PDB file of C-alpha atoms in Angstrom:
ATOM      1  CA  UNK A   1      75.061 101.170  96.975  1.00  0.00           C
ATOM      2  CA  UNK A   2      74.351  97.590  95.895  1.00  0.00           C
ATOM      3  CA  UNK A   3      71.029  96.526  94.456  1.00  0.00           C
ATOM      4  CA  UNK A   4      70.358  94.462  97.595  1.00  0.00           C
ATOM      5  CA  UNK A   5      71.024  97.510  99.804  1.00  0.00           C
ATOM      6  CA  UNK A   6      68.758  99.669  97.666  1.00  0.00           C
ATOM      7  CA  UNK A   7      65.975  97.103  97.688  1.00  0.00           C
ATOM      8  CA  UNK A   8      66.305  96.630 101.441  1.00  0.00           C
ATOM      9  CA  UNK A   9      66.130 100.385 102.014  1.00  0.00           C
ATOM     10  CA  UNK A  10      62.982 100.617  99.888  1.00  0.00           C
ATOM     11  CA  UNK A  11      61.414  97.683 101.700  1.00  0.00           C
ATOM     12  CA  UNK A  12      62.125  99.211 105.108  1.00  0.00           C
ATOM     13  CA  UNK A  13      60.564 102.508 104.063  1.00  0.00           C
ATOM     14  CA  UNK A  14      57.571 100.683 102.629  1.00  0.00           C
ATOM     15  CA  UNK A  15      57.281  98.535 105.756  1.00  0.00           C
ATOM     16  CA  UNK A  16      57.269 101.635 107.945  1.00  0.00           C
ATOM     17  CA  UNK A  17      54.225 102.817 106.014  1.00  0.00           C
ATOM     18  CA  UNK A  18      52.368  99.552 106.680  1.00  0.00           C
ATOM     19  CA  UNK A  19      50.688  98.516 109.872  1.00  0.00           C
ATOM     20  CA  UNK A  20      49.854  95.070 111.126  1.00  0.00           C
ATOM     21  CA  UNK A  21      51.670  91.980 109.968  1.00  0.00           C
ATOM     22  CA  UNK A  22      51.875  88.521 111.361  1.00  0.00           C
ATOM     23  CA  UNK A  23      54.301  87.223 113.934  1.00  0.00           C
ATOM     24  CA  UNK A  24      55.228  83.902 112.349  1.00  0.00           C
ATOM     25  CA  UNK A  25      57.921  81.680 113.763  1.00  0.00           C
ATOM     26  CA  UNK A  26      61.470  81.823 112.414  1.00  0.00           C
ATOM     27  CA  UNK A  27      62.099  78.086 112.513  1.00  0.00           C
ATOM     28  CA  UNK A  28      61.530  75.778 109.579  1.00  0.00           C
ATOM     29  CA  UNK A  29      58.201  74.127 108.924  1.00  0.00           C
ATOM     30  CA  UNK A  30      54.838  74.858 107.402  1.00  0.00           C
ATOM     31  CA  UNK A  31      54.082  77.762 109.738  1.00  0.00           C
ATOM     32  CA  UNK A  32      57.378  79.497 109.019  1.00  0.00           C
ATOM     33  CA  UNK A  33      57.536  82.811 107.188  1.00  0.00           C
ATOM     34  CA  UNK A  34      59.589  81.152 104.436  1.00  0.00           C
ATOM     35  CA  UNK A  35      56.362  79.595 103.155  1.00  0.00           C
ATOM     36  CA  UNK A  36      55.284  83.087 102.067  1.00  0.00           C
ATOM     37  CA  UNK A  37      57.945  83.162  99.313  1.00  0.00           C
ATOM     38  CA  UNK A  38      55.981  80.912  96.918  1.00  0.00           C
ATOM     39  CA  UNK A  39      52.637  82.450  97.886  1.00  0.00           C
ATOM     40  CA  UNK A  40      53.936  85.985  97.277  1.00  0.00           C
ATOM     41  CA  UNK A  41      55.398  85.056  93.877  1.00  0.00           C
ATOM     42  CA  UNK A  42      52.109  83.424  92.868  1.00  0.00           C
ATOM     43  CA  UNK A  43      50.104  86.451  94.019  1.00  0.00           C
ATOM     44  CA  UNK A  44      52.277  88.828  91.974  1.00  0.00           C
ATOM     45  CA  UNK A  45      52.013  86.621  88.897  1.00  0.00           C
ATOM     46  CA  UNK A  46      48.240  86.448  89.292  1.00  0.00           C
ATOM     47  CA  UNK A  47      48.021  90.240  89.641  1.00  0.00           C
ATOM     48  CA  UNK A  48      50.247  90.844  86.611  1.00  0.00           C
ATOM     49  CA  UNK A  49      48.636  88.178  84.451  1.00  0.00           C
ATOM     50  CA  UNK A  50      51.405  85.618  84.076  1.00  0.00           C
ATOM     51  CA  UNK A  51      54.971  84.545  84.770  1.00  0.00           C
ATOM     52  CA  UNK A  52      57.382  87.249  85.885  1.00  0.00           C
ATOM     53  CA  UNK A  53      61.112  87.767  86.267  1.00  0.00           C
ATOM     54  CA  UNK A  54      62.124  88.602  89.847  1.00  0.00           C
ATOM     55  CA  UNK A  55      65.258  90.282  91.205  1.00  0.00           C
ATOM     56  CA  UNK A  56      64.601  89.188  94.759  1.00  0.00           C
ATOM     57  CA  UNK A  57      61.908  87.898  97.099  1.00  0.00           C
ATOM     58  CA  UNK A  58      62.563  88.434 100.810  1.00  0.00           C
ATOM     59  CA  UNK A  59      60.385  87.067 103.587  1.00  0.00           C
ATOM     60  CA  UNK A  60      60.454  88.319 107.161  1.00  0.00           C
ATOM     61  CA  UNK A  61      58.213  87.361 110.076  1.00  0.00           C
ATOM     62  CA  UNK A  62      56.193  90.528 109.370  1.00  0.00           C
ATOM     63  CA  UNK A  63      55.894  90.607 105.565  1.00  0.00           C
ATOM     64  CA  UNK A  64      57.345  89.505 102.246  1.00  0.00           C
ATOM     65  CA  UNK A  65      58.915  91.889  99.733  1.00  0.00           C
ATOM     66  CA  UNK A  66      58.821  91.009  96.046  1.00  0.00           C
ATOM     67  CA  UNK A  67      60.945  92.900  93.513  1.00  0.00           C
ATOM     68  CA  UNK A  68      59.737  92.307  89.956  1.00  0.00           C
ATOM     69  CA  UNK A  69      62.128  93.077  87.108  1.00  0.00           C
ATOM     70  CA  UNK A  70      60.500  95.379  84.563  1.00  0.00           C
ATOM     71  CA  UNK A  71      61.598  97.224  81.433  1.00  0.00           C
ATOM     72  CA  UNK A  72      64.102  94.581  80.447  1.00  0.00           C
ATOM     73  CA  UNK A  73      65.598  94.377  83.935  1.00  0.00           C
ATOM     74  CA  UNK A  74      66.449  98.083  84.157  1.00  0.00           C
ATOM     75  CA  UNK A  75      63.856  98.829  86.837  1.00  0.00           C
ATOM     76  CA  UNK A  76      62.105  97.028  89.678  1.00  0.00           C
ATOM     77  CA  UNK A  77      58.492  97.113  90.770  1.00  0.00           C
ATOM     78  CA  UNK A  78      58.282  96.403  94.527  1.00  0.00           C
ATOM     79  CA  UNK A  79      55.332  94.662  96.110  1.00  0.00           C
ATOM     80  CA  UNK A  80      54.535  93.731  99.683  1.00  0.00           C
ATOM     81  CA  UNK A  81      52.742  90.511 100.528  1.00  0.00           C
ATOM     82  CA  UNK A  82      51.211  91.022 103.966  1.00  0.00           C
ATOM     83  CA  UNK A  83      48.957  88.667 105.937  1.00  0.00           C
ATOM     84  CA  UNK A  84      48.228  86.586 102.833  1.00  0.00           C
ATOM     85  CA  UNK A  85      47.313  89.587 100.679  1.00  0.00           C
ATOM     86  CA  UNK A  86      49.260  91.318  97.936  1.00  0.00           C
ATOM     87  CA  UNK A  87      49.405  95.078  98.476  1.00  0.00           C
ATOM     88  CA  UNK A  88      49.395  97.631  95.665  1.00  0.00           C
ATOM     89  CA  UNK A  89      52.859  98.103  94.172  1.00  0.00           C
ATOM     90  CA  UNK A  90      55.167 100.761  95.542  1.00  0.00           C
ATOM     91  CA  UNK A  91      56.719 103.247  93.101  1.00  0.00           C
ATOM     92  CA  UNK A  92      59.105 101.703  90.596  1.00  0.00           C
ATOM     93  CA  UNK A  93      62.827 101.718  91.289  1.00  0.00           C
ATOM     94  CA  UNK A  94      64.757 102.932  88.240  1.00  0.00           C
ATOM     95  CA  UNK A  95      68.336 101.904  87.634  1.00  0.00           C
ATOM     96  CA  UNK A  96      67.954  98.410  89.075  1.00  0.00           C
ATOM     97  CA  UNK A  97      70.452  95.872  87.763  1.00  0.00           C
ATOM     98  CA  UNK A  98      71.294  92.294  88.514  1.00  0.00           C
ATOM     99  CA  UNK A  99      70.346  88.729  87.855  1.00  0.00           C
ATOM    100  CA  UNK A 100      66.742  87.622  87.671  1.00  0.00           C
ATOM    101  CA  UNK A 101      64.843  84.373  88.132  1.00  0.00           C
ATOM    102  CA  UNK A 102      61.370  82.944  87.632  1.00  0.00           C
ATOM    103  CA  UNK A 103      59.136  81.399  90.266  1.00  0.00           C
ATOM    104  CA  UNK A 104      59.881  78.002  88.713  1.00  0.00           C
ATOM    105  CA  UNK A 105      63.530  78.293  89.806  1.00  0.00           C
ATOM    106  CA  UNK A 106      62.553  78.449  93.489  1.00  0.00           C
ATOM    107  CA  UNK A 107      63.131  74.992  94.933  1.00  0.00           C
ATOM    108  CA  UNK A 108      63.928  74.892  98.640  1.00  0.00           C
ATOM    109  CA  UNK A 109      62.659  72.697 101.440  1.00  0.00           C
ATOM    110  CA  UNK A 110      60.485  74.910 103.656  1.00  0.00           C
ATOM    111  CA  UNK A 111      60.832  72.478 106.553  1.00  0.00           C
ATOM    112  CA  UNK A 112      64.648  72.520 106.594  1.00  0.00           C
ATOM    113  CA  UNK A 113      65.932  75.664 104.854  1.00  0.00           C
ATOM    114  CA  UNK A 114      66.521  77.517 108.139  1.00  0.00           C
ATOM    115  CA  UNK A 115      67.552  74.516 110.224  1.00  0.00           C
ATOM    116  CA  UNK A 116      71.241  74.615 109.254  1.00  0.00           C
ATOM    117  CA  UNK A 117      71.508  78.197 110.483  1.00  0.00           C
ATOM    118  CA  UNK A 118      69.642  77.341 113.675  1.00  0.00           C
ATOM    119  CA  UNK A 119      72.041  74.440 114.350  1.00  0.00           C
ATOM    120  CA  UNK A 120      75.315  76.090 113.254  1.00  0.00           C
ATOM    121  CA  UNK A 121      74.518  79.500 114.796  1.00  0.00           C
ATOM    122  CA  UNK A 122      72.141  78.694 117.665  1.00  0.00           C
ATOM    123  CA  UNK A 123      72.423  82.132 119.254  1.00  0.00           C
ATOM    124  CA  UNK A 124      71.771  84.091 116.067  1.00  0.00           C
ATOM    125  CA  UNK A 125      68.397  85.720 115.466  1.00  0.00           C
ATOM    126  CA  UNK A 126      67.011  85.047 111.993  1.00  0.00           C
ATOM    127  CA  UNK A 127      65.550  88.233 110.529  1.00  0.00           C
ATOM    128  CA  UNK A 128      64.857  87.343 106.886  1.00  0.00           C
ATOM    129  CA  UNK A 129      65.109  84.720 104.168  1.00  0.00           C
ATOM    130  CA  UNK A 130      65.797  85.843 100.601  1.00  0.00           C
ATOM    131  CA  UNK A 131      65.713  84.257  97.198  1.00  0.00           C
ATOM    132  CA  UNK A 132      68.026  86.222  94.898  1.00  0.00           C
ATOM    133  CA  UNK A 133      68.650  85.975  91.188  1.00  0.00           C
ATOM    134  CA  UNK A 134      71.869  84.327  90.066  1.00  0.00           C
ATOM    135  CA  UNK A 135      73.590  83.691  86.743  1.00  0.00           C
ATOM    136  CA  UNK A 136      71.515  81.859  84.155  1.00  0.00           C
ATOM    137  CA  UNK A 137      68.230  82.150  86.038  1.00  0.00           C
ATOM    138  CA  UNK A 138      69.518  80.170  88.997  1.00  0.00           C
ATOM    139  CA  UNK A 139      68.747  81.333  92.515  1.00  0.00           C
ATOM    140  CA  UNK A 140      70.701  81.890  95.684  1.00  0.00           C
ATOM    141  CA  UNK A 141      69.170  81.473  99.134  1.00  0.00           C
ATOM    142  CA  UNK A 142      70.335  83.922 101.796  1.00  0.00           C
ATOM    143  CA  UNK A 143      69.402  84.034 105.465  1.00  0.00           C
ATOM    144  CA  UNK A 144      69.918  87.403 107.171  1.00  0.00           C
ATOM    145  CA  UNK A 145      70.645  87.034 110.863  1.00  0.00           C
ATOM    146  CA  UNK A 146      72.008  89.003 113.806  1.00  0.00           C
ATOM    147  CA  UNK A 147      74.669  87.595 116.082  1.00  0.00           C
ATOM    148  CA  UNK A 148      74.500  87.889 119.868  1.00  0.00           C
ATOM    149  CA  UNK A 149      77.119  90.625 119.586  1.00  0.00           C
ATOM    150  CA  UNK A 150      74.903  92.624 117.229  1.00  0.00           C
ATOM    151  CA  UNK A 151      76.711  91.908 113.971  1.00  0.00           C
ATOM    152  CA  UNK A 152      74.652  91.309 110.848  1.00  0.00           C
ATOM    153  CA  UNK A 153      75.305  88.118 108.914  1.00  0.00           C
ATOM    154  CA  UNK A 154      74.365  87.058 105.403  1.00  0.00           C
ATOM    155  CA  UNK A 155      74.298  83.264 105.380  1.00  0.00           C
ATOM    156  CA  UNK A 156      74.085  81.507 102.032  1.00  0.00           C
ATOM    157  CA  UNK A 157      72.287  78.186 102.375  1.00  0.00           C
ATOM    158  CA  UNK A 158      71.572  75.226 100.119  1.00  0.00           C
ATOM    159  CA  UNK A 159      67.937  74.358  99.320  1.00  0.00           C
ATOM    160  CA  UNK A 160      68.164  71.745 102.089  1.00  0.00           C
ATOM    161  CA  UNK A 161      69.338  74.363 104.617  1.00  0.00           C
ATOM    162  CA  UNK A 162      72.991  73.355 104.768  1.00  0.00           C
ATOM    163  CA  UNK A 163      75.132  76.417 105.475  1.00  0.00           C
ATOM    164  CA  UNK A 164      77.400  77.186 102.496  1.00  0.00           C
ATOM    165  CA  UNK A 165      78.890  80.569 103.359  1.00  0.00           C
ATOM    166  CA  UNK A 166      78.680  83.185 106.123  1.00  0.00           C
ATOM    167  CA  UNK A 167      79.479  86.841 105.406  1.00  0.00           C
ATOM    168  CA  UNK A 168      79.716  89.496 108.108  1.00  0.00           C
ATOM    169  CA  UNK A 169      78.117  92.702 106.879  1.00  0.00           C
TER     170      UNK A 169
END
């Protein structure tokens, strides 16, 4: 199981335990759920008393999952950012591995980051937007979407929203 699969499984279990959540739009712009990425990172850093290393931050229309790298990147501490509030952390995930990044590495255009997917794949349903750690502290932006036929797509996008790569999962 990949780290992304493990983190997604944990987030789904944690989400099932939560109630509520907003129903934000999936298109770009200030009211989009992608704006919760920076807010969630800032809330975690405020709660933990300073800059953090992250494995992944994933926003959905319902909530945002934040996976903080702890113990030298050998474990993750998952948080949920829900309706503008940081929830208490879920139990740590031991055995986590992968690249990490800081909040300062996040640099995408909230107004356009989903637009390329909306234009290139107009019939796809956007489910999530993730910022993932890459080599050297760089980040990778991934849009998770479902095709009309029900297939799940991971779409790597540039900070501007231009589609770089589409992977069928």
